[in-house]
PDB file of C-alpha atoms in Angstrom:
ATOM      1  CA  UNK A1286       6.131 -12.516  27.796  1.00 56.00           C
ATOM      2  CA  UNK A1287       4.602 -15.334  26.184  1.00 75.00           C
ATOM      3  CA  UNK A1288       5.502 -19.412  27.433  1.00 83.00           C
ATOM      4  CA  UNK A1289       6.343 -21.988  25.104  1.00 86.00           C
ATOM      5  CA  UNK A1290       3.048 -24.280  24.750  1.00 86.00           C
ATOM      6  CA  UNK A1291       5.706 -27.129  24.424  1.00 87.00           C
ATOM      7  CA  UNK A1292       8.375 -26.728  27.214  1.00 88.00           C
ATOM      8  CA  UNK A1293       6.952 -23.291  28.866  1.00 86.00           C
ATOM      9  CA  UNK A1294       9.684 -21.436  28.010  1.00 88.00           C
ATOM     10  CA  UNK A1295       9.743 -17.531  26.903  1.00 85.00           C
ATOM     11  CA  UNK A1296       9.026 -17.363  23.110  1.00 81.00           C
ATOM     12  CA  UNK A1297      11.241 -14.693  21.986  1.00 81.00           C
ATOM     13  CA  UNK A1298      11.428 -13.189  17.869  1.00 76.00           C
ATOM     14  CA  UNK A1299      13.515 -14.886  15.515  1.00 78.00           C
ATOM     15  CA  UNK A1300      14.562 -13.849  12.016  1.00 71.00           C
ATOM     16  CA  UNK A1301      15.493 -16.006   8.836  1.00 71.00           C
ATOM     17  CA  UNK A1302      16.203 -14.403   5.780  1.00 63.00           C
ATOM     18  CA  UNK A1303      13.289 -11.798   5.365  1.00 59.00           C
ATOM     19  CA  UNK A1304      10.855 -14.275   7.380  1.00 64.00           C
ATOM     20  CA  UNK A1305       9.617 -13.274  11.310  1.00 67.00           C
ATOM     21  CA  UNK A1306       8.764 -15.983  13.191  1.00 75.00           C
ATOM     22  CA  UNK A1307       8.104 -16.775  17.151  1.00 77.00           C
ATOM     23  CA  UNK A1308      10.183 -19.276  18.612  1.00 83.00           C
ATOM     24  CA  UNK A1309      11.710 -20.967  21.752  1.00 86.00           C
ATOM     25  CA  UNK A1310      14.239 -19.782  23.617  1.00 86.00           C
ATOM     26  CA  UNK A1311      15.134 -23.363  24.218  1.00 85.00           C
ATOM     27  CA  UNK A1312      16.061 -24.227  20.595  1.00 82.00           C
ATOM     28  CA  UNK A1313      17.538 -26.497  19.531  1.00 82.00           C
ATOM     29  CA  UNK A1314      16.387 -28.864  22.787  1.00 88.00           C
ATOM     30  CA  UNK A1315      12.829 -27.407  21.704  1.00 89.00           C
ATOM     31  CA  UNK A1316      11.761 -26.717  18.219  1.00 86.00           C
ATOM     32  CA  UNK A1317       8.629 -24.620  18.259  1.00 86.00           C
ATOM     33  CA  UNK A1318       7.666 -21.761  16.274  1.00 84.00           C
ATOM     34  CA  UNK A1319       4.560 -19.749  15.715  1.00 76.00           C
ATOM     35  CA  UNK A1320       4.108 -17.094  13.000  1.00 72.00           C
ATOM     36  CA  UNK A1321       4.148 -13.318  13.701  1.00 61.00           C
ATOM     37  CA  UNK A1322       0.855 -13.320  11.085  1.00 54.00           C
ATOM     38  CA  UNK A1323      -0.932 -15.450  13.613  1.00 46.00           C
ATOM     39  CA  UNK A1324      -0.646 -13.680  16.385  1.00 44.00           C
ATOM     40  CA  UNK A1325      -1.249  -9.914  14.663  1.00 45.00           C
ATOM     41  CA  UNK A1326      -4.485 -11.321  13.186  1.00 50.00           C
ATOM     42  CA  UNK A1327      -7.638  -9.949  14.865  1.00 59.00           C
ATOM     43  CA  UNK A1328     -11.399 -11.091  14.012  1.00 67.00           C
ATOM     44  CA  UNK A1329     -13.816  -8.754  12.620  1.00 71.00           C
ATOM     45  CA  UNK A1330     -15.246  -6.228  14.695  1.00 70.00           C
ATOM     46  CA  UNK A1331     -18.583  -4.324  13.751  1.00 73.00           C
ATOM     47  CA  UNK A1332     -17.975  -0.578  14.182  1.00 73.00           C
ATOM     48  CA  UNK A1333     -22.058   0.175  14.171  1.00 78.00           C
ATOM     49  CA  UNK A1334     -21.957   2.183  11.282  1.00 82.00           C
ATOM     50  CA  UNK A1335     -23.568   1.354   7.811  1.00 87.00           C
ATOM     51  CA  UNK A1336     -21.648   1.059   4.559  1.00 87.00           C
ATOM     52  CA  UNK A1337     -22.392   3.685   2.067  1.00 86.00           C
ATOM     53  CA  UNK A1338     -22.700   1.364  -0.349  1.00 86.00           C
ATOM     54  CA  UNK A1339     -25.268  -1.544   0.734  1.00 90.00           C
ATOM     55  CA  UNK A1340     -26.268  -0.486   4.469  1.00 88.00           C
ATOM     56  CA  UNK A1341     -24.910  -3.560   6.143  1.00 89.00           C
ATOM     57  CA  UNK A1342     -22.333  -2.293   9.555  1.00 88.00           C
ATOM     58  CA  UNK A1343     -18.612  -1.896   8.723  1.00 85.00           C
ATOM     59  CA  UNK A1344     -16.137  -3.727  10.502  1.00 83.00           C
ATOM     60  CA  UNK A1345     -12.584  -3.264  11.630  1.00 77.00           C
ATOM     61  CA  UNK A1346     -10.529  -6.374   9.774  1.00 76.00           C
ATOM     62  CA  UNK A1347      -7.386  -7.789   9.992  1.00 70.00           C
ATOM     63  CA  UNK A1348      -5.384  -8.138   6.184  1.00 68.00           C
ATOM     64  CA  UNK A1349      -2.133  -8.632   4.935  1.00 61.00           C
ATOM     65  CA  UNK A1350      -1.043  -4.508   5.075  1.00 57.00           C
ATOM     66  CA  UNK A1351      -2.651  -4.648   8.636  1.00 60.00           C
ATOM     67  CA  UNK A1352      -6.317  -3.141   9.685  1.00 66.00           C
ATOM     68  CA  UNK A1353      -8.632  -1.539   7.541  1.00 73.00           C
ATOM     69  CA  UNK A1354     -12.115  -0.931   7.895  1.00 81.00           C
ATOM     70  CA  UNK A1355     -14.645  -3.091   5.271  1.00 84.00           C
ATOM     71  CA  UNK A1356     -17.991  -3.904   4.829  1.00 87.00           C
ATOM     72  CA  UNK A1357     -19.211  -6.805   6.566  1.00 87.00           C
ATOM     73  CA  UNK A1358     -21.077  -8.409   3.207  1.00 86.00           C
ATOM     74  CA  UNK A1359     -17.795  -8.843   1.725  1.00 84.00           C
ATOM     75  CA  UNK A1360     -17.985 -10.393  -0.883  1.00 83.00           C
ATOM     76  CA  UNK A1361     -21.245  -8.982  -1.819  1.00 88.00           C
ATOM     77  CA  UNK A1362     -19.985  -5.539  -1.084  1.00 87.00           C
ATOM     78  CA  UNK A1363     -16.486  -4.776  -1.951  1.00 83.00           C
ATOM     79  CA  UNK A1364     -16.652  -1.370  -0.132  1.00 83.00           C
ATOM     80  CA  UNK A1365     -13.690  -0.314   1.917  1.00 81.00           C
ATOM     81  CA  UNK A1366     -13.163   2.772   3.597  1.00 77.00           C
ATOM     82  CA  UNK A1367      -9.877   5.271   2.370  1.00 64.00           C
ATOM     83  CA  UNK A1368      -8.145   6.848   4.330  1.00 54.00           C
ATOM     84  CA  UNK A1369      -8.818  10.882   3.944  1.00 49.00           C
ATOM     85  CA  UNK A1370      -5.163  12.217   4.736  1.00 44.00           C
ATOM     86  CA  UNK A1371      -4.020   9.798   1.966  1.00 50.00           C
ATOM     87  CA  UNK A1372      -6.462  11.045  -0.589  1.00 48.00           C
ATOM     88  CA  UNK A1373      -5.919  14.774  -0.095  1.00 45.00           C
ATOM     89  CA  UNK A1374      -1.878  14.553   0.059  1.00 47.00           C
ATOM     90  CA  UNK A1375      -2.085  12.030  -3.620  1.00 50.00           C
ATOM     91  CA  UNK A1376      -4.816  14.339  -5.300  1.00 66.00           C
ATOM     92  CA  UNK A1377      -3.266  14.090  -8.903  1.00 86.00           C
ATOM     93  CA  UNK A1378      -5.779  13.406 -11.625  1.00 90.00           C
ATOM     94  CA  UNK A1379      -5.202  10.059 -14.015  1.00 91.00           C
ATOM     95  CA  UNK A1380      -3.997  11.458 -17.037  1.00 91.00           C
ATOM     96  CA  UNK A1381      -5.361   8.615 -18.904  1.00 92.00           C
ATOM     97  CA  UNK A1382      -8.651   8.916 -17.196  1.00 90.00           C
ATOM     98  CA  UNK A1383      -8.489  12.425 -18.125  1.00 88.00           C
ATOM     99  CA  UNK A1384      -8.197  11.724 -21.795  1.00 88.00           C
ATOM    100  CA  UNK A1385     -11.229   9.241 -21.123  1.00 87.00           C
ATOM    101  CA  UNK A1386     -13.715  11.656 -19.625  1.00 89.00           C
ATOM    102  CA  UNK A1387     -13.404   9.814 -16.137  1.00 87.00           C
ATOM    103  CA  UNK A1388     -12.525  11.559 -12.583  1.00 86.00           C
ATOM    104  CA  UNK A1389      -9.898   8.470 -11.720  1.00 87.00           C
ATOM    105  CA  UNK A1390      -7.023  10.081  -9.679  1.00 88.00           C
ATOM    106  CA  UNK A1391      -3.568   8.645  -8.664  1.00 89.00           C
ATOM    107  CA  UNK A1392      -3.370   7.334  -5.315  1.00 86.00           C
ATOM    108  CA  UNK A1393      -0.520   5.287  -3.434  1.00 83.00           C
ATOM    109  CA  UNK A1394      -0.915   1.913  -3.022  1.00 82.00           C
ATOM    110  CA  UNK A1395       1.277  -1.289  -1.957  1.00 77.00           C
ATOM    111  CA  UNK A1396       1.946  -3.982  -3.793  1.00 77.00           C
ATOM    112  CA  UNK A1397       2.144  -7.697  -3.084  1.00 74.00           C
ATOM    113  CA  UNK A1398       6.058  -7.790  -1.533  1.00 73.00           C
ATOM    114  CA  UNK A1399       5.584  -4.363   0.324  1.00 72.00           C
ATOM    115  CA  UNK A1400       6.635  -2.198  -1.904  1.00 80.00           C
ATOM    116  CA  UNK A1401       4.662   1.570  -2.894  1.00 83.00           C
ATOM    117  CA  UNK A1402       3.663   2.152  -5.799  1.00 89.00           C
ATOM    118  CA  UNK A1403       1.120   4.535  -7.665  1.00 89.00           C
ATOM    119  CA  UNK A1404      -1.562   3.914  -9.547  1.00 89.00           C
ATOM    120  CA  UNK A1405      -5.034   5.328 -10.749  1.00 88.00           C
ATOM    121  CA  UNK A1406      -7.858   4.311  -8.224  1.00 85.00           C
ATOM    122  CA  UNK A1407      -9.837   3.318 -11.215  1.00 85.00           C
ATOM    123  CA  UNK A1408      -8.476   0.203 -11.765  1.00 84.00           C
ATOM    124  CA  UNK A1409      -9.555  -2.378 -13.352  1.00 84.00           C
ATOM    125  CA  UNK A1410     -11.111   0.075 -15.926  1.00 89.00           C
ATOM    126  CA  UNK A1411      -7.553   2.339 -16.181  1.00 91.00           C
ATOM    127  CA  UNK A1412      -4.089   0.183 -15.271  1.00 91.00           C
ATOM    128  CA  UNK A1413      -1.933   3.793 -15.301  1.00 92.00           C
ATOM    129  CA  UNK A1414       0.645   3.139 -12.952  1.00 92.00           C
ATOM    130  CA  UNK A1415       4.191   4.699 -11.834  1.00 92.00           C
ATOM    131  CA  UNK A1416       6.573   3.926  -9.601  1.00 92.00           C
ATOM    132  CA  UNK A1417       7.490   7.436  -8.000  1.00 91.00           C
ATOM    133  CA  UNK A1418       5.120   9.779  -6.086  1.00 90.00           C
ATOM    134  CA  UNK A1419       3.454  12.010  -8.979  1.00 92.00           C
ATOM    135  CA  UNK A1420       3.420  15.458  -8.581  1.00 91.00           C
ATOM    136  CA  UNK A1421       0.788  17.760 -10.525  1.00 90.00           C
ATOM    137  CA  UNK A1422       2.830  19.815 -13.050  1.00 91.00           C
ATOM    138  CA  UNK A1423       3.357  19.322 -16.529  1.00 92.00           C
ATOM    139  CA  UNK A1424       6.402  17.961 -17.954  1.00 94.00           C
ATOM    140  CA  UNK A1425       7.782  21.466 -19.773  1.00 94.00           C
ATOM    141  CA  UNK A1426       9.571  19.239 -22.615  1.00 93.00           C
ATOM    142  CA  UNK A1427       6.576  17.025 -23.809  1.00 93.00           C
ATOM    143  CA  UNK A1428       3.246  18.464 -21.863  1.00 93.00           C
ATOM    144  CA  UNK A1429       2.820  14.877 -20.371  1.00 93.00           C
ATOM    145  CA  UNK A1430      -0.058  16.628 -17.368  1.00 92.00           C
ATOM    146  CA  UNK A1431       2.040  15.261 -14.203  1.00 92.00           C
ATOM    147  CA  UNK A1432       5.976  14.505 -13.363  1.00 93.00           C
ATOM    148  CA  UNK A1433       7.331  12.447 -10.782  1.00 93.00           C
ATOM    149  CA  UNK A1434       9.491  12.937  -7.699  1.00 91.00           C
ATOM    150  CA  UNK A1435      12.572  11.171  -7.857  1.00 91.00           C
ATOM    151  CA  UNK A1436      15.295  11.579  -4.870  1.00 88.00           C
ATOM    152  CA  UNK A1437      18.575  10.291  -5.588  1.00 83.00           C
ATOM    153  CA  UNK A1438      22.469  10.874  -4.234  1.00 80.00           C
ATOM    154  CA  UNK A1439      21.071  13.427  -1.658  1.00 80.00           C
ATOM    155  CA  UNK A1440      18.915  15.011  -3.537  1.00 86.00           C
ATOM    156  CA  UNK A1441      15.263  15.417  -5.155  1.00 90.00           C
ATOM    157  CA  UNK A1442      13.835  16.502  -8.986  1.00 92.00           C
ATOM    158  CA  UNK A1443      11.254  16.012 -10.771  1.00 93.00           C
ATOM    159  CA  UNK A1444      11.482  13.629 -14.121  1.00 94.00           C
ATOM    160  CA  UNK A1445       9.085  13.045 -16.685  1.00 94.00           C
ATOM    161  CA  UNK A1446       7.424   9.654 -16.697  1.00 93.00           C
ATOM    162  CA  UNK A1447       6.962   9.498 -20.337  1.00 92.00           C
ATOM    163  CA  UNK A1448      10.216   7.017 -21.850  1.00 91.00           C
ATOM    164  CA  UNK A1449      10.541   8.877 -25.082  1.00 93.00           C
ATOM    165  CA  UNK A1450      10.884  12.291 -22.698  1.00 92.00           C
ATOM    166  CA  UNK A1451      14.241  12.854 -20.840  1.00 91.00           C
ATOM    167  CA  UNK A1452      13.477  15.676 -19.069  1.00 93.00           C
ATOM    168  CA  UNK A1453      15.204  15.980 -15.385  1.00 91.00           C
ATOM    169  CA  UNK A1454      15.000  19.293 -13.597  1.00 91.00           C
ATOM    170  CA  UNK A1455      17.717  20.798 -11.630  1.00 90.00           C
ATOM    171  CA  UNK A1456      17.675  19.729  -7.824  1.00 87.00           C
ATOM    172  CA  UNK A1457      14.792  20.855  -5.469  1.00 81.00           C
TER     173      UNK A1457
END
């Protein structure tokens, strides 16, 4: 339990709209609210090992889709660690890498308001992007190299991400 700093009352979680908030249990006689963000926020803390990419420690931070583990000359060094499981379970090559001569593959990622998406980890140089997990098989209709996995009214199939392709296959 955490007291009010104002009135020393228990501070309890409050919604409004899609906004979390800490806030008085005294409201409306007191009117004080903290942020959730605040309070999840943690400072940097060195882990002892050395980045792979310029030697300085790594460091367990704090961002907006919660910990991750950086370099500690950020912004000199941009490296972050990935997660392994992650890479493994999206291991789908870029097809537009592919036809590019690079090794990008397509990975999940999350966008600004939460929601997944998947795109190729080479961006900025490759911007290939799709909203459904990818799976690797080609599309039987067109050859695009990958489909996608689309679950809908209690079931799953695959669908081609290509626009001019229609292809849908029967339910997994």
């Amino acid at each position: 339990m955490q007291a009010c700093p104002k009135c020393g009352r228990e501070l309890v979680v409050k919604h409004k709209g899609q906004q979390s908030f800490l806030g008085c249990s005294g409201y409306p006689d007191c009117e004080y609210t903290q942020g959730l963000r605040e309070q999840s926020e943690i400072e940097p803390e060195s882990l002892g090992v050395p980045c792979p990419q310029c030697g300085n420690d790594l460091q367990l931070k704090s961002g907006r889709f919660g910990l991750f583990v950086g370099c500690s000359n950020y912004p000199d060094c941009d490296f972050i660690a990935e997660d392994p499981t992650q890479r493994e379970q999206d291991s789908v090559p870029c097809p537009e890498c592919e036809k590019a001569g690079r090794t990008g593959r397509v990975v999940a990622k999350t966008g600004r308001s939460g929601k997944q998406f998947f795109s190729c980890d080479q961006f900025p140089t490759c911007d290939f992007s799709l909203p459904l997990p990818p799976v690797n098989e080609a599309c039987p209709e067109c050859d695009f190299p990958l489909l996608m996995r689309k679950r809908s009214q209690g079931s799953e199939r695959l669908v081609c991400p290509q626009k001019h392709c229609d292809y849908r296959s029967k339910p997994l």
